[in-house]
Coordinates of C-alpha atoms and ligand atoms in Angstrom, one line a residue:
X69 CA 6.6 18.4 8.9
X70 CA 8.7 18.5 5.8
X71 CA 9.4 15.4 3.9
X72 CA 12.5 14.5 2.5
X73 CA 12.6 13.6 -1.1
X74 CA 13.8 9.9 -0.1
X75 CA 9.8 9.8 1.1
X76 CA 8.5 10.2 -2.1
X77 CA 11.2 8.2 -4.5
X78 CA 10.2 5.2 -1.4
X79 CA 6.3 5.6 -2.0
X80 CA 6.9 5.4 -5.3
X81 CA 6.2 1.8 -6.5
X82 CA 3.2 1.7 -4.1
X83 CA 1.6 5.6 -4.6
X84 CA -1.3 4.9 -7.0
X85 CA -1.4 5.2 -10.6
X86 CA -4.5 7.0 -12.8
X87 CA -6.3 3.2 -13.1
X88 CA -6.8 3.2 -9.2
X89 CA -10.2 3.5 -8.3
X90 CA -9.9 5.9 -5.1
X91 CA -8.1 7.8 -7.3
X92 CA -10.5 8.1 -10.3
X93 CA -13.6 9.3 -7.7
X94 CA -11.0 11.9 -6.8
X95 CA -10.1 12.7 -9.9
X96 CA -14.1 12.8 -11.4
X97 CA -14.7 15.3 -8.0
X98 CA -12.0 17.3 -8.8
X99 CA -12.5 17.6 -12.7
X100 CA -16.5 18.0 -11.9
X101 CA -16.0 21.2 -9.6
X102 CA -13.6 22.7 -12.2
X103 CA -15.8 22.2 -14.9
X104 CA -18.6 24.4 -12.7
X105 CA -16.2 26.7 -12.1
X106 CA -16.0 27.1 -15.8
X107 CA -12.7 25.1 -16.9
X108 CA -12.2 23.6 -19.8
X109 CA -9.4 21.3 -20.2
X110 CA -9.5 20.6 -24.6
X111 CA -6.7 22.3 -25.9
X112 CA -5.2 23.7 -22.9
X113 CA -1.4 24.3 -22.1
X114 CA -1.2 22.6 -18.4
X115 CA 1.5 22.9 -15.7
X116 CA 0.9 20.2 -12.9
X117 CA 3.2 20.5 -9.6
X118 CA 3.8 17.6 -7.8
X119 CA 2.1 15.4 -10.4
X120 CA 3.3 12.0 -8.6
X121 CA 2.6 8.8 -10.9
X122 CA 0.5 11.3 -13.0
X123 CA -3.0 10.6 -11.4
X124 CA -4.4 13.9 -12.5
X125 CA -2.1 14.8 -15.6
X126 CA -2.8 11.0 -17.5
X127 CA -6.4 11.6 -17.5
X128 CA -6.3 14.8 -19.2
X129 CA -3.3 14.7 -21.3
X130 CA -5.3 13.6 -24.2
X131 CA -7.3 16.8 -23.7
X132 CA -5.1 19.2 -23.2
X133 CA -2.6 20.3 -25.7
X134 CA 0.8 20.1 -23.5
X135 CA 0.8 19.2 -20.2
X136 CA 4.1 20.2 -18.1
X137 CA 4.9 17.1 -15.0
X138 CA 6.9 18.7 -12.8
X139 CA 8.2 16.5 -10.0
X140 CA 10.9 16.0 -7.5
X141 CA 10.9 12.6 -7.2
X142 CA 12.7 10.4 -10.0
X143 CA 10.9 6.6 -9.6
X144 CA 7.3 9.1 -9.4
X145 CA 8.4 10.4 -12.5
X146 CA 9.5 6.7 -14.3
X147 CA 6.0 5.3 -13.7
X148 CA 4.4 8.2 -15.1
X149 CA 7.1 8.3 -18.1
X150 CA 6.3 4.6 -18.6
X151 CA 2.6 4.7 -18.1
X152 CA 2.5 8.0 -20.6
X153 CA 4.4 5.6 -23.6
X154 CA 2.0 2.8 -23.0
X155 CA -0.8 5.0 -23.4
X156 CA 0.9 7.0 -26.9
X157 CA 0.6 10.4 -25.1
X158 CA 5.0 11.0 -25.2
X159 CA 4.0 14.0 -27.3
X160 CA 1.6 15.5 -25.1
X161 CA 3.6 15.3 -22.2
X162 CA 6.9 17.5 -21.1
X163 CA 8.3 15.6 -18.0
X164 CA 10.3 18.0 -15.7
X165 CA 12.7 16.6 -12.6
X166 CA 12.5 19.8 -10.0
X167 CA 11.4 21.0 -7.2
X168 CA 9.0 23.8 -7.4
X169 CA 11.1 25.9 -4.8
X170 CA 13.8 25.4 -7.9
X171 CA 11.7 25.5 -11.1
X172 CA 12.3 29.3 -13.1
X173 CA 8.7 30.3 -14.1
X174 CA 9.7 30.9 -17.8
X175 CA 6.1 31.4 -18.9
X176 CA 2.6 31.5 -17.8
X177 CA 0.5 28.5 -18.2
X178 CA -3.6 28.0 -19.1
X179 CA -4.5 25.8 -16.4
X180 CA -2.1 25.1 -13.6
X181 CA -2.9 22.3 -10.9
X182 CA -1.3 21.2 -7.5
X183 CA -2.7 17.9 -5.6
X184 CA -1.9 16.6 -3.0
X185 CA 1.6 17.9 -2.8
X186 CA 4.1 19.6 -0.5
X187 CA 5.6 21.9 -3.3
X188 CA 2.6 24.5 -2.3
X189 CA 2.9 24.8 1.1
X190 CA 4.2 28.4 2.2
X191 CA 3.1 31.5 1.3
X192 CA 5.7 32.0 -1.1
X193 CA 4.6 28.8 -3.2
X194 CA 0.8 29.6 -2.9
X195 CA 2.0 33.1 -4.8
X196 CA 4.6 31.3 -7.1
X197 CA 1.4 29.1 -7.9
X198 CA -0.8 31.7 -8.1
X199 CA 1.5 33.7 -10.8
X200 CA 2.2 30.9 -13.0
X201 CA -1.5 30.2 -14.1
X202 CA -2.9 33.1 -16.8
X203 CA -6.4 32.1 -16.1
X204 CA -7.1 29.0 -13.9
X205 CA -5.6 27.0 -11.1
X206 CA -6.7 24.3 -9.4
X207 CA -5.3 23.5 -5.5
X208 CA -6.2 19.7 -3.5
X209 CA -5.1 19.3 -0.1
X210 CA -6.4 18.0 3.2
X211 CA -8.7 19.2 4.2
X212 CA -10.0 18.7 8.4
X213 CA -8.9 14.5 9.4
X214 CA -7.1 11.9 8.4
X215 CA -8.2 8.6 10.2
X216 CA -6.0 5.5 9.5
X217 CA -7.3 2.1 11.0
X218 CA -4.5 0.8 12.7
X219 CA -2.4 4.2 12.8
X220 CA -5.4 5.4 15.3
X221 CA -5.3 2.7 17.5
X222 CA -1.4 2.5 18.1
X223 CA -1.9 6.4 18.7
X224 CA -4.5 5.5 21.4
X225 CA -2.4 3.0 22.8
X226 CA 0.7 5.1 23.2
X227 CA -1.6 7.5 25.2
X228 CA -1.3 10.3 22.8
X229 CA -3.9 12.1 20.4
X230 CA -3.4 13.2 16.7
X231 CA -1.8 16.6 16.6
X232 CA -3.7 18.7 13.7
X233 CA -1.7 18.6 10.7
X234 CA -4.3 19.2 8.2
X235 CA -6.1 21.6 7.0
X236 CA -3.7 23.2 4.1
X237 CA -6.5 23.7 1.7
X238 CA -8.2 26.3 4.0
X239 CA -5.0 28.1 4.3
X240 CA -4.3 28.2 0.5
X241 CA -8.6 29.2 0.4
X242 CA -7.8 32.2 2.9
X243 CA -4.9 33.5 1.0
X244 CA -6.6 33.5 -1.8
X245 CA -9.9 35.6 0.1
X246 CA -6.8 37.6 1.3
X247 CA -5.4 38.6 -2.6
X248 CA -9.4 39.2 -3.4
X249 CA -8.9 36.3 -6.2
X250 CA -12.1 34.5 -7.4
X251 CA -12.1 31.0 -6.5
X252 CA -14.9 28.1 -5.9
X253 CA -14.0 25.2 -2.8
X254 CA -15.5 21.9 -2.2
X255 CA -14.6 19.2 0.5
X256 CA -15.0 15.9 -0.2
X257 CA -14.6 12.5 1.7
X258 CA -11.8 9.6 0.5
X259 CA -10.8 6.1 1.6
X260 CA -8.4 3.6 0.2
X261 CA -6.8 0.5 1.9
X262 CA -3.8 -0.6 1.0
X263 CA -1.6 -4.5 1.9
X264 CA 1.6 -4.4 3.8
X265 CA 4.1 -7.3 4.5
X266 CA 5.1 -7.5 8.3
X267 CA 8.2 -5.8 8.4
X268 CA 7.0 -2.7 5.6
X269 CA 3.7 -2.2 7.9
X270 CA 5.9 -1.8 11.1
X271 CA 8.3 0.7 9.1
X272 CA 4.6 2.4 8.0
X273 CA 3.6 2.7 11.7
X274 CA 6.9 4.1 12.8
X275 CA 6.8 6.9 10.6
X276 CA 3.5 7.9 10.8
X277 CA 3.9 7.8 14.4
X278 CA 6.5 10.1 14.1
X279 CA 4.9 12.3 11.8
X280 CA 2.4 13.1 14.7
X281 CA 5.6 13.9 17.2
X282 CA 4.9 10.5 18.9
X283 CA 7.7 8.3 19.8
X284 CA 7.2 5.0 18.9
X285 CA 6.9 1.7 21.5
X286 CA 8.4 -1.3 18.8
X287 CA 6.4 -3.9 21.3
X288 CA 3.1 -1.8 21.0
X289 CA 3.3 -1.9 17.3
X290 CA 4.4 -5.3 16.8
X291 CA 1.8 -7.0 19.1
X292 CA -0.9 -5.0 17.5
X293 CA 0.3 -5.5 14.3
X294 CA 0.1 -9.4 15.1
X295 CA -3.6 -9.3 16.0
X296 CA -4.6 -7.8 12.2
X297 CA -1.6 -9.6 10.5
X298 CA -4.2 -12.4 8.1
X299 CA -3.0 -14.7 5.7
X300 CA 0.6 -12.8 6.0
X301 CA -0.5 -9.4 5.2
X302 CA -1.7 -6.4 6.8
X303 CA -4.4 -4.4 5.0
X304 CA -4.7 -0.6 6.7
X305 CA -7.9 1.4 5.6
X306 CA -7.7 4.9 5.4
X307 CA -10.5 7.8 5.4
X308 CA -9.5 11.4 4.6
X309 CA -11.3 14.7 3.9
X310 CA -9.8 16.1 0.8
X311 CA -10.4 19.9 -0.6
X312 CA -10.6 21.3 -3.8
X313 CA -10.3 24.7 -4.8
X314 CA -10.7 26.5 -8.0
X315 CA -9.6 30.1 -8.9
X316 CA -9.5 32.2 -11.6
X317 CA -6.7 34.6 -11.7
X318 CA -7.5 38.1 -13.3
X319 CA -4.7 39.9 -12.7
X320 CA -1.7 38.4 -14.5
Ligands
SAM675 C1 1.0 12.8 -2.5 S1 1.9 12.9 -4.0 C2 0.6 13.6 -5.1 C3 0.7 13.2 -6.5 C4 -0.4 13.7 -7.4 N1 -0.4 15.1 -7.6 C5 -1.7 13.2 -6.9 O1 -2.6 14.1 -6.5 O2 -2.0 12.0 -6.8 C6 3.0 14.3 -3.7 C7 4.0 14.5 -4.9 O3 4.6 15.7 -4.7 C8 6.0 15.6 -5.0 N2 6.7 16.7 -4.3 C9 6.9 16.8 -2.9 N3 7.5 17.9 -2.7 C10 7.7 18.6 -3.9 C11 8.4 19.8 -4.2 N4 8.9 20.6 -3.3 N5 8.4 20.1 -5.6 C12 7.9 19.3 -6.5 N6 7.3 18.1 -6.2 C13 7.2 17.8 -4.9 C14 6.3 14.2 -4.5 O4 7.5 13.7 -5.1 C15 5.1 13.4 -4.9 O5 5.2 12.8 -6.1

């Protein structure tokens, strides 16, 4: 299901930011099968779709010798601008307000990464991807579930089961077996939990309700949401499969 941009510039203040701890495990998996694969990031020229709050990009931007942030979403983009001065990495960082869909490929970058991101969903974006990189890119996406505490039992309880919605990395792996381009995957398992006043964690539940075609029942959520509602908060614990996928492109 697409997401409109409203989605992401929402998320924003509560997406997490390169000091989260979830986040760094990610980021040391990811960076650890690139590094196998043979990437090196010192010096590089990096392009970094959908860069969010700059989880990926603020860890290597004092490696690399430019990294390009390209992002849709406006508040993403002022936490990473913010987080980028505090840090004394302005020069190493061009920030760019665009969808990928709308971004003209002027040039060809060293590395190029995309994580976790709807810009590279459609065959047309895994190409686009695919052609801006003149050596390496590196692709994360979900990879087979998704399991959300409290999202999983409202499902149950409105009598419905999780439609499959994952699973993007192994279409991106078997476009890439399809273009005969040399590439490396790993899967990898994530979890995070995150606190949620009353009336956010009900919004939370309605949407990702909806995002699995199921029409929500406002008593269902808010009488379970009452049972796990402690000291005025409701913590939701999430455990994901994540892929990561490293190729080499030869032909550019
Ligand atoms: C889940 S966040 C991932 C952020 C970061 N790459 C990470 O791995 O933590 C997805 C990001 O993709 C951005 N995004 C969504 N659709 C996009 C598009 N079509 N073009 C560019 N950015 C997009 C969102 O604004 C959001 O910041």
């Amino acid at each position: 299901m697409e997401l409109p941009n409203s989605y992401w510039d929402k998320l924003a203040s509560r997406y997490p930011r390169y000091t989260d701890e979830s986040i760094r495990r990610d980021a040391k998996f990811i960076f650890g099968v690139a590094h196998n694969f043979g990437v090196e990031f010192e010096d590089k020229n990096i392009l970094d779709i959908g860069c969010g709050t700059g989880t990926l990009a603020i860890p290597l931007a004092s490696k690399a010798s430019k990294i390009t942030a390209l992002d849709l979403s406006q508040p993403m983009l002022d936490i990473f601008a913010n987080d980028i001065t505090t840090l004394n990495l302005d020069n190493k960082v061009d920030i760019i307000l665009s969808s990928w869909d709308d971004f003209e490929l002027a040039q060809t970058y060293d590395i190029v990464i995309a994580s976790m991101t709807p810009a590279i969903s459609s065959i047309e974006h895994f190409d686009k991807f695919i052609s801006s990189t003149s050596s390496y890119g590196i692709f994360v996406g979900w990879g087979d579930y998704k399991n959300n505490d409290i999202v999983d039992i409202l499902i149950e309880k409105h009598n419905a089961s999780k439609s499959k919605t994952f699973g993007q990395t192994q279409k991106f792996i078997n476009h890439l077996m399809a273009k005969n381009i040399h590439h490396t995957s790993s899967y990898f398992e994530t979890s995070w939990s995150d606190d949620y006043s009353f009336d956010d964690a009900f919004e939370y539940c309605i949407s990702h309700l909806e995002r699995f075609g199921i029409k929500a029942n406002e008593s269902i959520i808010k009488e379970t949401l009452q049972i796990k509602q402690q000291n005025n908060k409701i913590t939701f614990t999430t455990n994901a499969q994540k892929g990561v996928v490293v190729f080499k492109n030869f032909f550019v």
